Short mmCIF file of C-alpha atoms in Angstrom, two decimals:
data_model
loop_
_atom_site.label_atom_id
_atom_site.label_comp_id
_atom_site.label_asym_id
_atom_site.label_seq_id
_atom_site.Cartn_x
_atom_site.Cartn_y
_atom_site.Cartn_z
CA LYS A 28 116.80 121.58 110.78
CA GLY A 29 114.35 122.60 113.36
CA LEU A 30 116.48 124.22 116.25
CA GLU A 31 119.10 125.48 112.91
CA ALA A 32 115.54 127.34 111.68
CA LEU A 33 115.27 128.39 114.90
CA GLY A 34 118.37 129.50 114.93
CA GLN A 35 118.39 132.00 112.31
CA LEU A 36 114.97 133.54 113.51
CA LEU A 37 116.53 134.58 116.88
CA PRO A 38 118.38 137.45 116.58
CA GLY A 39 122.44 137.47 117.75
CA VAL A 40 122.13 134.05 117.30
CA ARG A 41 125.62 132.41 116.29
CA ILE A 42 124.48 128.52 114.46
CA GLN A 43 127.86 125.99 115.86
CA TYR A 44 127.47 122.80 113.61
CA VAL A 45 128.27 119.45 115.80
CA ASP A 46 130.00 116.08 114.00
CA LEU A 47 128.13 113.19 115.22
CA LEU A 48 130.46 111.12 113.44
CA ASP A 49 132.93 109.89 116.61
CA ARG A 50 129.34 108.65 117.89
CA VAL A 51 129.41 106.09 115.74
CA ARG A 52 128.37 103.59 117.93
CA GLU A 53 127.14 105.11 120.70
CA ARG A 54 122.98 105.10 120.90
CA SER A 55 121.48 107.83 120.78
CA VAL A 56 118.00 108.51 123.49
CA PHE A 57 116.30 111.37 124.39
CA LYS A 58 116.36 113.04 127.12
CA TRP A 59 114.89 115.88 128.40
CA SER A 60 118.22 117.36 130.44
CA ASN A 61 119.97 117.50 126.84
CA VAL A 62 116.89 119.65 125.90
CA LEU A 63 117.24 121.59 128.81
CA ARG A 64 120.96 122.73 128.56
CA LEU A 65 120.62 122.75 125.08
CA PHE A 66 118.41 125.87 125.31
CA VAL A 67 120.41 127.12 128.87
CA ARG A 68 123.30 127.58 126.10
CA LEU A 69 121.43 129.10 123.60
CA VAL A 70 120.26 132.07 126.96
CA LEU A 71 124.10 132.65 127.94
CA GLU A 72 126.38 132.44 125.31
CA ARG A 73 123.41 132.90 121.97
CA VAL A 74 124.78 129.62 120.51
CA MET A 75 122.75 127.26 118.23
CA LEU A 76 124.30 123.67 119.09
CA VAL A 77 123.01 121.92 115.35
CA PRO A 78 123.86 117.94 114.82
CA MET A 79 125.27 116.95 111.29
CA ALA A 80 127.08 114.47 109.75
CA VAL A 81 130.00 114.84 107.88
CA LEU A 82 129.90 111.44 105.45
CA LEU A 83 132.60 110.85 104.51
CA GLY A 84 133.03 108.42 101.61
CA THR A 85 134.88 107.83 98.76
CA ALA A 86 133.99 108.59 94.91
CA THR A 87 135.55 106.00 91.98
CA LEU A 88 135.96 107.38 88.29
CA SER A 89 136.49 104.87 85.26
CA PHE A 90 137.26 106.87 81.98
CA ARG A 91 138.54 105.81 79.06
CA LYS A 92 140.16 106.95 75.95
CA GLY A 93 137.42 108.85 73.05
CA GLY A 94 138.50 108.72 69.47
CA ALA A 95 141.17 110.47 67.37
CA GLU A 96 139.71 113.91 69.23
CA GLN A 97 141.55 112.52 72.34
CA THR A 98 138.52 112.95 74.78
CA TRP A 99 138.40 110.65 77.36
CA GLU A 100 134.99 110.07 78.29
CA LEU A 101 133.57 108.31 82.16
CA THR A 102 132.55 104.85 81.70
CA GLU A 103 131.83 103.99 85.13
CA HIS A 104 130.81 105.74 88.37
CA ARG A 105 131.40 104.38 92.24
CA GLU A 106 130.48 105.77 95.52
CA ASN A 107 130.65 104.37 98.49
CA THR A 108 130.82 106.31 101.91
CA ASP A 109 132.13 104.24 105.30
CA LEU A 110 129.31 104.95 107.47
CA LEU A 111 127.12 102.43 105.51
CA GLY A 112 130.21 99.82 106.81
CA PHE A 113 129.42 100.51 110.06
CA VAL A 114 125.23 99.93 109.02
CA LEU A 115 126.29 96.66 107.15
CA SER A 116 128.36 95.33 109.48
CA GLY A 117 125.88 96.66 112.73
CA GLU A 118 128.19 98.84 114.51
CA LEU A 119 125.81 102.87 113.64
CA GLN A 120 124.36 102.63 116.38
CA ASN A 121 123.05 106.24 116.59
CA ARG A 122 119.58 107.25 115.02
CA ALA A 123 120.66 110.59 113.65
CA LEU A 124 123.45 109.09 112.31
CA ALA A 125 121.31 106.63 110.15
CA GLN A 126 118.72 109.73 109.01
CA ASP A 127 121.36 111.32 108.22
CA LEU A 128 122.54 108.48 105.66
CA LEU A 129 119.36 107.74 105.06
CA LEU A 130 119.53 111.42 103.41
CA PHE A 131 122.54 111.19 101.78
CA LEU A 132 121.12 108.43 99.69
CA ASP A 133 118.64 109.87 98.75
CA SER A 134 120.15 112.66 97.21
CA ARG A 135 122.25 109.57 95.98
CA ARG A 136 119.34 108.55 93.24
CA PRO A 137 120.72 107.41 89.73
CA PRO A 138 118.52 110.20 87.44
CA ASP A 139 117.29 106.45 85.15
CA MET A 140 115.50 105.26 88.18
CA SER A 141 112.34 106.21 89.75
CA LEU A 142 112.01 107.43 92.92
CA ASP A 143 109.89 103.61 95.11
CA ASP A 144 112.61 101.96 92.81
CA TRP A 145 115.45 103.63 94.42
CA ASN A 146 113.69 103.81 97.79
CA ASN A 147 113.44 99.55 97.34
CA LYS A 148 116.50 99.37 96.36
CA VAL A 149 117.91 100.88 99.12
CA LEU A 150 115.78 98.92 102.26
CA THR A 151 117.01 96.16 100.85
CA ASP A 152 120.84 96.42 100.44
CA VAL A 153 120.75 99.14 103.91
CA ASP A 154 119.21 97.64 106.65
CA ILE A 155 118.65 100.50 108.36
CA GLN A 156 116.47 98.69 110.68
CA SER A 157 119.06 97.45 112.72
CA VAL A 158 120.15 100.75 113.84
CA PRO A 159 118.37 100.92 117.32
CA GLY A 160 115.32 103.58 116.99
CA MET A 161 114.90 103.20 113.44
CA GLY A 162 112.33 100.04 113.54
CA GLN A 163 108.69 101.59 112.54
CA PHE A 164 107.28 100.64 115.92
CA ASP A 165 110.81 101.41 118.60
CA ILE A 166 109.94 104.01 121.13
CA ASP A 167 112.56 106.38 122.21
CA GLY A 168 114.78 105.50 125.07
CA LEU A 169 113.34 102.12 126.09
CA GLU A 170 114.77 98.72 124.86
CA PRO A 171 113.35 96.50 122.64
CA GLY A 172 111.39 94.08 125.18
CA GLU A 173 110.01 96.65 126.53
CA GLN A 174 109.32 98.54 123.64
CA GLN A 175 106.95 94.85 123.00
CA GLY A 176 105.19 94.95 126.57
CA VAL A 177 104.39 98.79 126.09
CA LEU A 178 102.91 98.35 122.30
CA ALA A 179 100.92 95.68 123.10
CA GLY A 180 99.49 97.28 126.58
CA GLY A 181 98.85 99.92 124.25
CA VAL A 182 97.09 97.58 121.95
CA LEU A 183 95.12 96.36 124.42
CA ALA A 184 94.12 100.06 126.22
CA LEU A 185 93.37 101.05 122.79
CA GLY A 186 90.55 97.22 122.71
CA TYR A 187 88.99 98.25 125.83
CA LEU A 188 88.44 102.29 125.28
CA THR A 189 87.19 101.52 121.85
CA LEU A 190 84.47 98.92 124.03
CA CYS A 191 83.29 101.88 125.96
CA VAL A 192 83.30 103.84 122.99
CA LEU A 193 80.91 101.03 121.66
CA VAL A 194 78.46 101.31 124.93
CA ILE A 195 78.69 104.24 125.39
CA GLY A 196 77.31 104.34 121.35
CA SER A 197 75.09 102.02 121.84
CA ALA A 198 73.23 103.28 125.48
CA ILE A 199 73.05 106.87 124.19
CA GLY A 200 71.26 105.38 120.82
CA PHE A 201 69.03 103.27 122.30
CA VAL A 202 68.14 106.11 124.84
CA TYR A 203 67.34 108.59 121.99
CA LEU A 204 65.19 105.92 120.29
CA GLN A 205 62.99 104.77 123.06
CA GLN A 206 62.38 108.46 123.34
CA VAL A 207 61.72 109.19 119.20
CA LEU A 208 58.93 106.07 120.19
CA VAL A 209 57.32 107.69 123.37
CA ASP A 210 57.36 110.87 120.95
CA TRP A 211 55.65 108.71 117.82
CA SER A 212 53.02 107.06 119.77
CA THR A 213 52.28 111.08 122.26
CA ALA A 214 51.78 111.98 118.63
CA GLN A 215 49.76 108.82 116.75
CA ALA A 216 47.69 109.89 120.58
CA ASN A 217 47.71 113.41 119.76
CA HIS A 218 46.79 112.55 116.14
CA VAL A 219 43.65 110.19 117.31
CA THR A 220 42.60 112.88 119.49
CA TRP A 221 42.19 115.59 117.17
CA MET A 222 40.43 112.38 114.53
CA ILE A 223 37.67 112.19 117.68
CA ALA A 224 37.10 115.62 118.28
CA ALA A 225 36.56 117.20 115.03
CA GLY A 226 34.84 113.86 113.15
#
């Protein structure tokens, strides 16, 4: 959505949507070279490429004949999207497609179901975290084994920094309290001197 908004803001730029469905089995990895190519094309050709997933699916409707008025009544409505099958089979590897699928599923929430109930149903029925990059702690561009090492190193660094802040804070607090005690004892000595001089 950000690329589309940027393309609309720039004068003379044509927005071109690029379908991602042919990349279902390709792992999406962030690369600075791709960002550079995107902006070079924007400057030279005045074209902003916006990735978009076209979700193919089917809707099955069941009807029954109504009363004497010869009307038909909808009794059942089922929807299925091909991309959902790729997730369930473990073939979907593209994070951008998985995010578009989640947006689509959000828009298909039944009107009589609460948002929390629908989210819980989607997350339990669709293993979206099996798609690389969709896990809560996934780091773009790293293999799962490498991610564990980076996360462990991050936890270690955070613990070390916390310890440093605590030690420095304690030292500053100690110096501050020592200064307060010196000031207090000086004030007491001045008070006693004043009492002696006044008396």
